[in-house]
Amino acid sequence: MYCNKTYHLMKQNIEQLKQTASQVRRDIVRMVHGCQSGHPGGSLGCTDFLVALYFNIMNNDPSFNMDAKGEDLFFLSNGHISPVFYSVLAHAGYFDKSELGTFRKLNSRLQGHPTTHEGLPGVRIASGSLGQGLSVAIGAALAKRLNGDDSIVYTLHGDGELQEGQIWEAAMFAPHNKLDRLIATVDYNGQQIDGPTEMVLSLGNLKAKFEAFGWEVLEEPNGNDMASVVAVLEKAKSLTGKGKPIAILLKTGMGYGVDFMMGSHKWHGVAPNDEQLATALAQLEETLGDY
Amino acid sequence: MKKYTYTDKKDTRSGFGDGLLEAGKRNPEVVALCADLVGSLKMADFIKAFPERFFQTGIAEANMIGMAAGLTIGGKIPFTGTFANFSTGRVYDQIRQSVAYSDKNVKICASHAGLTLGEDGATHQILEDIGLMKMLPGMTVINPCDYNQTKAATIAIAEHHGPVYLRFGRPVVPIFTDADQKFEIGKAWMVNEGADVSIFATGHLVWEAIQAGEKLAEEGIDAEIINIHTIKPLDAEAVLKSVAKTGCVVTAEEHNRLGGLGDSIAQLLAVNNPTPQEYVAVNDSFGESGTPAQLMTKYGLDAEHIIAAAKKVMARKKQNS
């Protein structure tokens, strides 16, 4: 058996998590503005989830070891929301937050979509081409099982990403092999590049679909309410080790926190101009200092 | 011409199966995945010895490649197995993003490469896989020639850190390499030293090149035959040294003439030492149904075609001089 360690990343309470989330949202709009490219909408929508995960839920080590033996793991499958991922990693201590200013610029480790190629601590797989992250997470969970390591593997997926067939290959494999230390979260914001998901290609009853494959499914309608996000992740954790993988359908608002970006697919991949940046920052409290 | 004989014939994929078992015995981190082709890939002995280290993925190759990438996170050395077509073309983007770009220690092992799936026809054959895999930065591409060399290569890639594409065939072919050979990735094997023409062959075509070399010797032509079992990284030193001596080249492979071994060598020579070259390869075509032997003849991949190419390229050399 592998001896699991406990890492002492400062565990934040709900109020602190909200403050961190506000700072992460400031980072997101500044990063995307800085290079005039990137994906602010989904990043803002997933901020509460990633902040809760890294600052309250996961047992992970910011000193970073690729093999991650004895620690929880997170895989970002929808790699285009890299701004929120990079900001959370920087604030968690994986690398210096001053590096956030290099996002999507030449010679940066912060590629438009995450990669291991540049050796950025905290990133264990490249993602961007959609649909591959659940398979990778399952592989990592299998390795943990072989290593006698009962840490948890977390993933995040876009709802539009579920249109990729590979997701369902993986969704079939995990319950068949009783991978029960796997928590996959779907960012259920109902938007994708070409419009509302239900217009582009309907996802149908996602809860019923995952359940039919053999998953335990949790639904969280308030994916931008910090206390609710922490609660659903705690609930998911309590369901691990019971023979089934766990899926969380997390309803979020694309662009949450910046009024003119909220709820519209138009801010999926568009950068704010100077004026829009100022408007956005005025809505987001600075709590930890900008990079 | 050095004499090569054989007493036994075996399929190269059995070399993979036996090599996988041996690699598994040597290193407990070696694991295997298969997409519903355990029998074809000869994985049964590994599964019997290490059931907990084998993952049956079902007919879901994209998921298999992704899971293999994930298994490396945690220190495992995954070997994936399916037909060459489904190991490469079907999952190119998964290999590109999750394996090669992510620099994961995955061994993509592919059987039934080239035309040798025979009667199943073009949907199950692939003649583009070497090209697809060699274009990926960081990918090592290996195409061994017989049972012994495939077994040795399988053991060697488990000890090499980084993504590898290992390609082998279906039919039973002569075993003419040593059972206890040392397989060195990226180091070409001198089969026969010669002075008149360099024949660079890979995979099943190495035996055909030996047959061709013997017939050429009877006609007084002294062919140098080199087995390029590792197509990437290419042993540039061995190729350039040989060509400096012979001044003309035949490349032989069971692959599309576009993007395979021949193109790797042409590119090397164009930059360093432009040299007359003839390709023995499939001429930018899909395959079709037929027995493997019939297909090798129809698509021009046998000893007779190597002999003709050698004579043609020697005539071109003479013209140039």
XYZ file of C-alpha atoms in Angstrom:
612
model
C 0.000 0.000 0.000
C 1.106 3.511 -0.763
C 1.185 5.803 2.230
C -0.888 8.876 1.422
C 0.515 12.143 2.649
C -1.404 15.194 3.740
C -0.403 18.420 2.115
C -0.912 21.645 3.941
C -2.183 24.018 1.343
C -4.020 26.612 3.427
C -7.650 25.533 3.551
C -9.847 28.573 3.029
C -13.306 29.187 4.478
C -16.219 30.270 2.318
C -15.544 33.995 2.780
C -11.875 33.582 1.876
C -12.786 31.421 -1.111
C -15.095 34.155 -2.394
C -12.302 36.701 -2.099
C -9.894 34.418 -3.930
C -12.493 33.887 -6.635
C -12.842 37.633 -7.093
C -9.093 37.957 -7.532
C -9.003 35.046 -9.977
C -11.728 36.723 -12.017
C -9.649 39.938 -12.090
C -6.712 37.869 -13.339
C -8.830 36.285 -16.066
C -10.022 39.536 -17.619
C -6.561 41.100 -17.320
C -4.818 38.061 -18.860
C -7.199 37.915 -21.817
C -7.031 41.683 -22.260
C -3.232 41.617 -22.051
C -2.802 39.428 -25.119
C -6.144 40.373 -26.740
C -7.001 36.704 -27.066
C -8.353 33.805 -25.013
C -11.561 32.551 -23.473
C -12.984 34.667 -20.655
C -16.590 33.386 -20.641
C -16.044 29.785 -19.556
C -13.144 30.796 -17.320
C -15.312 33.192 -15.309
C -18.083 30.587 -15.091
C -15.762 27.906 -13.680
C -13.923 30.163 -11.230
C -15.915 29.182 -8.152
C -15.437 25.480 -8.911
C -11.667 25.658 -9.431
C -11.121 27.933 -6.429
C -13.160 25.612 -4.199
C -11.295 22.585 -5.515
C -7.769 23.928 -5.055
C -8.264 25.921 -1.840
C -10.668 23.736 0.072
C -11.244 20.268 -1.374
C -8.122 18.698 -2.872
C -5.160 17.246 -1.033
C -2.433 18.296 -3.429
C 1.159 19.440 -3.342
C 2.157 22.745 -4.985
C 5.805 21.691 -4.955
C 4.640 19.545 -7.900
C 5.657 16.072 -8.874
C 4.415 14.767 -12.228
C 3.617 11.296 -10.855
C 1.445 12.705 -8.032
C 1.702 9.592 -5.876
C -0.268 10.001 -2.653
C -1.958 13.248 -3.696
C -5.207 14.200 -5.387
C -5.099 15.062 -9.063
C -7.018 17.432 -11.303
C -7.254 17.294 -15.086
C -8.672 20.181 -17.101
C -10.223 18.564 -20.149
C -11.721 21.734 -21.684
C -8.314 23.367 -22.000
C -9.530 26.629 -23.511
C -10.465 27.899 -20.050
C -6.752 28.035 -19.303
C -6.900 31.558 -17.758
C -8.824 30.340 -14.713
C -6.599 27.248 -14.418
C -3.368 29.261 -14.584
C -4.596 31.868 -12.131
C -5.692 29.253 -9.595
C -2.394 27.363 -9.948
C -0.416 30.578 -9.439
C -2.390 31.580 -6.349
C -2.029 28.047 -4.981
C 1.744 28.417 -5.245
C 2.617 26.225 -8.227
C 4.428 29.138 -9.906
C 4.833 32.869 -9.431
C 1.722 34.866 -10.231
C 3.807 37.507 -12.036
C 4.043 34.921 -14.825
C 0.307 35.339 -15.509
C 1.188 38.474 -17.488
C 2.930 36.326 -20.114
C -0.276 34.432 -20.991
C -0.457 33.560 -24.724
C 2.641 35.640 -25.478
C 5.817 34.510 -27.228
C 8.251 32.457 -25.106
C 5.688 31.958 -22.326
C 5.074 28.734 -20.408
C 1.414 29.772 -20.320
C 0.321 28.554 -23.725
C -3.144 29.417 -25.016
C -4.140 25.888 -24.117
C -2.282 24.086 -21.319
C 0.653 21.872 -22.141
C 3.289 19.893 -20.293
C 5.709 20.767 -23.054
C 6.813 23.999 -21.398
C 7.179 22.308 -18.006
C 4.652 24.465 -16.179
C 4.157 23.083 -12.651
C 0.588 21.956 -12.016
C -0.115 20.827 -15.585
C 0.089 17.077 -16.189
C -1.459 16.747 -19.652
C -1.952 18.939 -22.690
C -5.584 19.751 -23.412
C -7.370 21.878 -25.939
C -8.432 19.363 -28.508
C -11.622 18.390 -26.679
C -12.822 15.072 -25.319
C -9.574 13.512 -24.145
C -9.355 14.475 -20.466
C -11.679 11.844 -19.027
C -9.655 9.047 -20.628
C -6.434 10.496 -19.207
C -8.015 10.822 -15.760
C -9.169 7.206 -15.900
C -5.628 6.123 -16.770
C -4.274 8.104 -13.828
C -6.919 6.549 -11.561
C -5.910 3.065 -12.760
C -2.279 3.872 -11.962
C -3.311 5.013 -8.482
C -5.213 1.783 -7.910
C -2.166 -0.263 -8.969
C -0.016 1.845 -6.647
C -2.353 1.246 -3.699
C -2.947 4.999 -3.572
C -6.526 5.941 -2.644
C -6.288 9.642 -3.560
C -9.015 11.125 -5.730
C -8.811 12.116 -9.398
C -10.921 15.141 -10.417
C -11.752 16.371 -13.916
C -13.592 19.271 -15.486
C -15.360 19.137 -18.851
C -17.367 21.608 -20.874
C -20.944 20.592 -21.665
C -20.321 21.154 -25.371
C -17.304 18.877 -25.019
C -19.665 15.991 -24.273
C -20.491 15.995 -27.985
C -17.129 14.265 -28.516
C -17.491 10.490 -28.821
C -14.364 9.708 -26.814
C -16.094 11.029 -23.670
C -18.635 8.232 -23.935
C -15.983 5.583 -24.571
C -14.439 6.701 -21.304
C -17.827 7.024 -19.574
C -18.453 3.351 -20.402
C -15.044 2.169 -19.175
C -15.002 3.796 -15.718
C -18.085 2.118 -14.173
C -17.302 -1.222 -15.853
C -13.977 -1.151 -14.024
C -15.486 0.216 -10.782
C -13.289 3.305 -10.722
C -14.756 4.883 -7.637
C -12.152 7.503 -6.797
C -12.966 9.546 -9.865
C -15.076 12.725 -9.763
C -15.895 14.229 -13.169
C -17.562 17.622 -13.235
C -19.440 18.994 -16.220
C -19.522 22.783 -16.577
C -23.178 22.923 -17.539
C -23.506 26.466 -18.843
C -25.511 25.608 -21.939
C -23.324 27.641 -24.306
C -20.785 26.787 -26.976
C -19.044 28.762 -29.718
C -21.833 28.680 -32.264
C -24.642 29.327 -29.793
C -26.724 27.659 -27.087
C -25.835 23.979 -26.784
C -29.467 22.984 -27.181
C -29.483 24.649 -30.610
C -26.086 23.371 -31.790
C -26.522 19.747 -30.708
C -28.800 18.802 -27.832
C -27.238 16.930 -24.947
C -30.543 15.396 -23.874
C -30.946 14.189 -20.323
C -27.359 14.173 -19.121
C -28.195 12.808 -15.684
C -30.029 9.852 -17.211
C -27.206 9.296 -19.701
C -24.460 9.134 -17.079
C -26.649 7.015 -14.794
C -27.349 4.599 -17.637
C -23.598 4.125 -18.023
C -23.348 3.345 -14.296
C -22.256 6.669 -12.788
C -23.475 8.228 -9.553
C -24.741 11.661 -10.596
C -25.058 14.826 -8.516
C -26.781 17.944 -9.800
C -25.845 21.384 -8.536
C -27.995 24.243 -9.843
C -25.907 26.946 -8.110
C -22.459 26.450 -9.587
C -21.505 30.066 -8.948
C -22.469 30.036 -5.294
C -19.322 29.196 -3.338
C -21.023 27.469 -0.413
C -23.064 25.302 -2.794
C -19.984 24.370 -4.830
C -18.048 23.343 -1.732
C -21.060 21.377 -0.487
C -21.507 19.423 -3.701
C -17.798 18.615 -3.873
C -17.884 17.423 -0.256
C -20.907 15.291 -1.088
C -19.091 13.838 -4.109
C -16.076 13.033 -1.951
C -18.312 11.233 0.527
C -19.561 9.020 -2.319
C -16.090 7.885 -3.395
C -15.016 4.346 -2.611
C -18.497 2.936 -3.137
C -17.953 1.152 -6.438
C -19.043 3.887 -8.845
C -17.451 6.930 -10.500
C -19.177 10.217 -9.666
C -20.354 12.899 -12.079
C -21.350 16.404 -11.022
C -23.574 18.424 -13.334
C -22.647 21.929 -12.255
C -24.892 24.685 -13.601
C -22.795 27.795 -14.122
C -23.238 31.045 -15.952
C -20.823 31.760 -18.776
C -19.069 35.040 -17.970
C -20.266 35.032 -14.356
C -19.110 38.055 -12.348
C -18.821 40.527 -15.221
C -22.310 41.811 -16.076
C -21.814 42.451 -19.786
C -20.280 39.010 -20.348
C -22.806 36.980 -18.352
C -24.994 34.372 -19.962
C -23.876 34.876 -23.547
C -21.872 32.605 -25.813
C -20.547 35.795 -27.457
C -17.858 36.031 -24.787
C -16.711 32.450 -25.293
C -13.523 33.506 -27.005
C -13.399 37.304 -27.211
C -11.066 39.678 -25.367
C -12.304 42.898 -23.740
C -11.018 46.278 -24.981
C -9.535 48.886 -22.581
C -12.887 50.342 -21.669
C -14.507 46.955 -21.154
C -11.562 45.885 -18.989
C -12.034 48.914 -16.751
C -15.762 48.187 -16.477
C -15.078 44.551 -15.599
C -12.432 45.337 -12.980
C -14.756 47.862 -11.343
C -17.163 44.983 -10.710
C -14.547 42.673 -9.170
C -13.047 43.358 -5.766
C -9.241 43.206 -5.628
C -8.288 41.084 -2.613
C -4.818 39.644 -3.117
C -3.143 42.191 -5.370
C -2.968 42.083 -9.135
C -0.021 40.382 -10.748
C 27.437 -11.971 -49.789
C 27.193 -13.063 -46.180
C 25.035 -16.170 -45.879
C 21.773 -15.933 -43.957
C 19.725 -19.045 -43.325
C 16.793 -19.880 -41.168
C 15.481 -22.988 -39.537
C 12.329 -21.528 -38.117
C 9.585 -19.142 -39.200
C 7.373 -17.178 -36.871
C 5.231 -14.075 -36.924
C 6.729 -10.813 -35.687
C 3.655 -10.195 -33.516
C 4.561 -13.287 -31.489
C 7.896 -11.585 -30.922
C 5.933 -8.662 -29.513
C 3.870 -10.929 -27.245
C 6.919 -12.749 -25.907
C 8.842 -9.484 -25.531
C 5.950 -7.923 -23.625
C 5.901 -10.831 -21.174
C 9.650 -10.487 -20.667
C 9.424 -6.699 -20.235
C 6.658 -7.272 -17.702
C 8.835 -9.687 -15.745
C 11.748 -7.253 -15.727
C 9.774 -4.180 -14.700
C 6.636 -4.200 -12.509
C 5.629 -0.793 -13.916
C 4.963 -2.270 -17.379
C 1.209 -2.445 -18.070
C -0.731 -3.325 -21.217
C -3.967 -2.194 -22.842
C -5.794 -3.779 -25.746
C -8.860 -2.831 -27.785
C -10.483 -6.234 -28.232
C -7.635 -7.868 -30.172
C -5.808 -9.827 -27.491
C -5.380 -12.882 -29.730
C -4.115 -10.893 -32.700
C -1.600 -9.014 -30.558
C -0.431 -12.208 -28.773
C -0.991 -10.656 -25.345
C -2.427 -13.766 -23.660
C 0.759 -14.781 -21.849
C 1.227 -11.287 -20.388
C -2.399 -11.257 -19.223
C -2.011 -14.699 -17.631
C 1.158 -13.653 -15.807
C -0.009 -10.166 -14.789
C -3.821 -9.999 -14.875
C -3.986 -6.888 -12.709
C -1.613 -5.059 -15.050
C -3.771 -5.569 -18.139
C -6.702 -3.378 -19.200
C -9.233 -4.541 -21.759
C -10.556 -1.299 -23.244
C -13.130 -2.711 -25.633
C -13.435 -1.361 -29.160
C -12.580 2.174 -28.061
C -9.146 3.089 -29.321
C -9.289 6.805 -28.542
C -10.053 6.058 -24.902
C -7.267 3.472 -24.878
C -4.659 6.020 -25.981
C -5.897 8.600 -23.467
C -5.857 6.071 -20.636
C -2.333 5.030 -21.581
C -1.248 8.665 -21.299
C -2.911 8.869 -17.880
C -1.281 5.668 -16.657
C 2.153 7.231 -17.118
C 1.124 9.740 -14.435
C 1.837 7.453 -11.533
C 4.904 5.906 -13.131
C 3.420 3.161 -15.300
C 4.881 2.153 -18.671
C 1.827 1.407 -20.824
C 1.911 -0.689 -24.011
C -1.197 -0.271 -26.178
C -2.112 -2.912 -28.733
C -4.360 -2.964 -31.767
C -4.025 -3.128 -35.566
C -1.719 -0.514 -37.085
C -4.559 1.307 -38.795
C -6.468 1.764 -35.532
C -3.231 2.454 -33.623
C -2.344 5.487 -35.720
C -4.760 7.014 -38.217
C -7.853 6.430 -36.102
C -6.345 8.053 -33.015
C -3.888 10.516 -34.497
C -5.135 13.498 -32.524
C -5.200 11.541 -29.256
C -1.591 10.488 -29.839
C -0.623 13.997 -30.889
C -2.098 15.833 -27.889
C -2.194 13.344 -25.018
C 0.970 11.368 -25.831
C 3.483 13.185 -28.049
C 2.845 16.849 -27.147
C 2.401 15.817 -23.519
C 5.654 13.810 -23.710
C 4.162 10.703 -22.124
C 6.008 7.413 -21.852
C 3.501 5.420 -23.935
C 4.444 2.544 -26.230
C 2.028 2.338 -29.162
C 2.325 -1.205 -30.474
C 0.731 -1.983 -33.792
C 0.268 -5.306 -35.501
C -0.905 -6.141 -39.024
C 0.917 -3.133 -40.471
C 1.308 -2.698 -44.200
C -0.397 -5.033 -46.656
C -0.099 -8.148 -44.544
C -3.642 -8.172 -43.240
C -4.236 -9.528 -46.730
C -7.760 -10.711 -47.347
C -9.357 -8.147 -45.018
C -8.462 -5.484 -47.561
C -7.655 -1.786 -47.491
C -9.848 -0.770 -44.542
C -7.748 -2.947 -42.254
C -4.363 -2.365 -43.874
C -2.365 0.789 -43.441
C 0.454 2.085 -45.597
C 0.722 5.572 -44.094
C 1.471 4.816 -40.443
C 5.241 5.343 -40.513
C 4.714 8.774 -42.047
C 2.010 9.740 -39.555
C 4.079 8.708 -36.557
C 7.439 10.048 -37.684
C 5.967 13.521 -38.206
C 5.184 13.781 -34.488
C 7.966 15.588 -32.602
C 9.597 13.331 -30.036
C 8.126 10.092 -31.366
C 10.468 7.131 -31.886
C 9.443 4.871 -34.804
C 10.592 1.228 -34.932
C 9.836 -1.445 -37.550
C 11.718 -4.687 -36.745
C 12.358 -7.442 -39.277
C 11.676 -10.827 -37.651
C 10.490 -12.583 -34.509
C 13.760 -12.238 -32.579
C 14.242 -8.602 -33.435
C 10.642 -7.724 -32.570
C 11.047 -9.411 -29.192
C 14.317 -7.577 -28.533
C 12.782 -4.263 -29.639
C 9.793 -4.733 -27.331
C 12.074 -5.270 -24.357
C 14.257 -2.314 -25.380
C 11.417 0.197 -25.679
C 10.275 -0.560 -22.127
C 13.670 0.672 -20.978
C 13.584 3.781 -23.194
C 11.821 6.815 -21.718
C 9.519 8.528 -24.191
C 6.764 7.807 -26.692
C 7.439 4.984 -29.138
C 5.610 3.577 -32.157
C 6.438 -0.119 -32.640
C 5.191 -1.630 -35.891
C 4.964 -5.297 -36.817
C 3.072 -7.590 -39.178
C 0.793 -10.586 -39.286
C 2.355 -13.354 -41.414
C 4.859 -15.986 -40.476
C 8.303 -14.955 -41.747
C 11.813 -16.436 -41.503
C 13.778 -15.870 -38.292
C 17.310 -14.902 -39.315
C 18.546 -12.640 -36.511
C 20.157 -13.833 -33.279
C 17.939 -14.773 -30.367
C 20.233 -13.013 -27.883
C 20.800 -9.850 -29.922
C 21.142 -6.476 -28.288
C 18.582 -4.086 -29.734
C 19.880 -0.560 -29.859
C 17.227 2.052 -30.693
C 18.447 4.317 -33.498
C 21.408 2.158 -34.456
C 21.119 0.571 -37.910
C 22.161 -3.071 -38.375
C 24.730 -3.909 -41.056
C 23.352 -7.050 -42.697
C 25.958 -7.278 -45.454
C 28.851 -5.053 -46.396
C 29.086 -4.258 -50.087
C 30.429 -1.695 -52.537
C 28.056 -1.332 -55.511
C 24.674 -0.284 -54.150
C 23.217 0.462 -50.717
C 19.948 -1.303 -49.961
C 18.227 0.198 -46.928
C 15.343 -2.043 -45.892
C 12.944 -2.131 -42.977
C 10.535 -4.684 -41.492
C 9.549 -7.688 -43.600
C 11.455 -6.234 -46.553
C 14.816 -6.963 -44.894
C 14.468 -10.675 -45.709
C 13.467 -9.786 -49.264
C 16.562 -7.575 -49.470
C 18.730 -10.505 -48.355
C 17.178 -12.710 -51.062
C 17.797 -9.936 -53.577
C 21.382 -9.500 -52.374
C 22.135 -13.192 -52.931
C 20.822 -13.098 -56.498
C 22.666 -9.867 -57.224
C 25.883 -11.482 -55.935
C 25.404 -14.313 -58.428
C 25.415 -11.651 -61.139
C 28.562 -10.065 -59.729
C 26.827 -7.139 -58.003
C 28.059 -6.466 -54.483
C 25.142 -5.009 -52.522
C 25.449 -3.439 -49.097
C 22.320 -4.275 -47.103
C 21.408 -2.320 -43.997
C 18.421 -2.996 -41.762
C 16.916 0.319 -40.704
C 14.793 -1.029 -37.854
C 14.575 2.442 -36.302
C 13.165 4.905 -38.810
C 13.177 7.742 -36.302
C 15.689 8.692 -35.062
C 17.376 7.705 -38.309
C 20.950 6.453 -38.079
C 22.280 9.217 -40.348
C 25.896 8.237 -39.780
C 25.366 4.681 -41.032
C 23.386 5.857 -44.059
C 25.855 8.550 -45.115
C 28.845 6.258 -44.610
C 27.291 3.589 -46.789
C 26.268 5.990 -49.532
C 29.737 7.587 -49.617
C 31.023 4.139 -50.520
C 28.357 2.882 -52.969
C 27.053 6.101 -54.559
C 23.507 4.810 -55.110
C 20.566 3.763 -52.990
C 17.541 1.484 -52.933
C 15.061 1.868 -50.100
C 12.628 -0.975 -49.392
C 9.570 -0.824 -47.177
C 6.017 -2.096 -46.860
C 4.567 1.413 -46.813
C 3.386 4.170 -49.100
C 6.374 5.615 -50.959
C 5.256 9.009 -49.619
C 6.354 9.673 -46.073
C 8.091 6.428 -45.217
C 11.675 5.245 -44.813
C 12.546 6.166 -48.411
C 11.558 9.778 -47.855
C 13.528 9.954 -44.595
C 16.626 8.789 -46.427
C 15.989 11.010 -49.477
C 15.710 14.017 -47.192
C 18.957 13.164 -45.425
C 20.787 12.668 -48.728
C 19.326 15.764 -50.402
C 20.850 17.923 -47.686
C 24.133 16.059 -47.196
C 25.026 14.085 -50.301
C 22.526 14.087 -53.215
C 22.514 10.524 -54.543
C 20.509 8.505 -57.103
C 17.748 6.636 -55.250
C 15.036 4.153 -56.181
C 12.042 3.346 -54.000
C 10.659 -0.124 -53.419
C 7.352 0.827 -51.796
C 3.645 1.032 -52.556
C 3.132 3.701 -55.191
C 0.711 6.058 -53.394
C -2.142 3.596 -53.383
C -4.467 1.830 -50.986
C -4.236 -1.943 -50.738
C -6.885 -4.533 -51.634
C -7.897 -8.076 -50.698
C -5.575 -10.971 -51.503
C -3.115 -13.242 -49.747
C -0.151 -11.383 -48.254
C 2.208 -13.035 -50.749
C 0.011 -12.065 -53.702
C -0.167 -8.476 -52.483
C 3.590 -8.198 -51.958
C 4.083 -9.227 -55.576
C 1.294 -7.116 -57.035
C 2.415 -3.979 -55.204
C 6.048 -4.548 -56.069
C 7.497 -5.333 -52.644
C 9.424 -8.569 -53.223
C 13.050 -9.510 -53.908
C 12.541 -9.294 -57.680
C 11.534 -5.656 -57.424
C 14.516 -4.901 -55.178
C 16.834 -6.486 -57.766
C 15.281 -4.429 -60.566
C 15.551 -1.242 -58.496
C 19.209 -1.976 -57.700
C 20.080 -2.412 -61.363
C 18.154 0.702 -62.342
C 19.808 2.895 -59.736
C 23.276 1.550 -60.589
C 22.662 2.505 -64.228
C 21.695 6.007 -63.108
C 24.867 6.223 -61.055
C 26.912 5.269 -64.110
C 25.125 7.880 -66.221
C 25.934 10.570 -63.692
C 29.597 9.696 -63.409
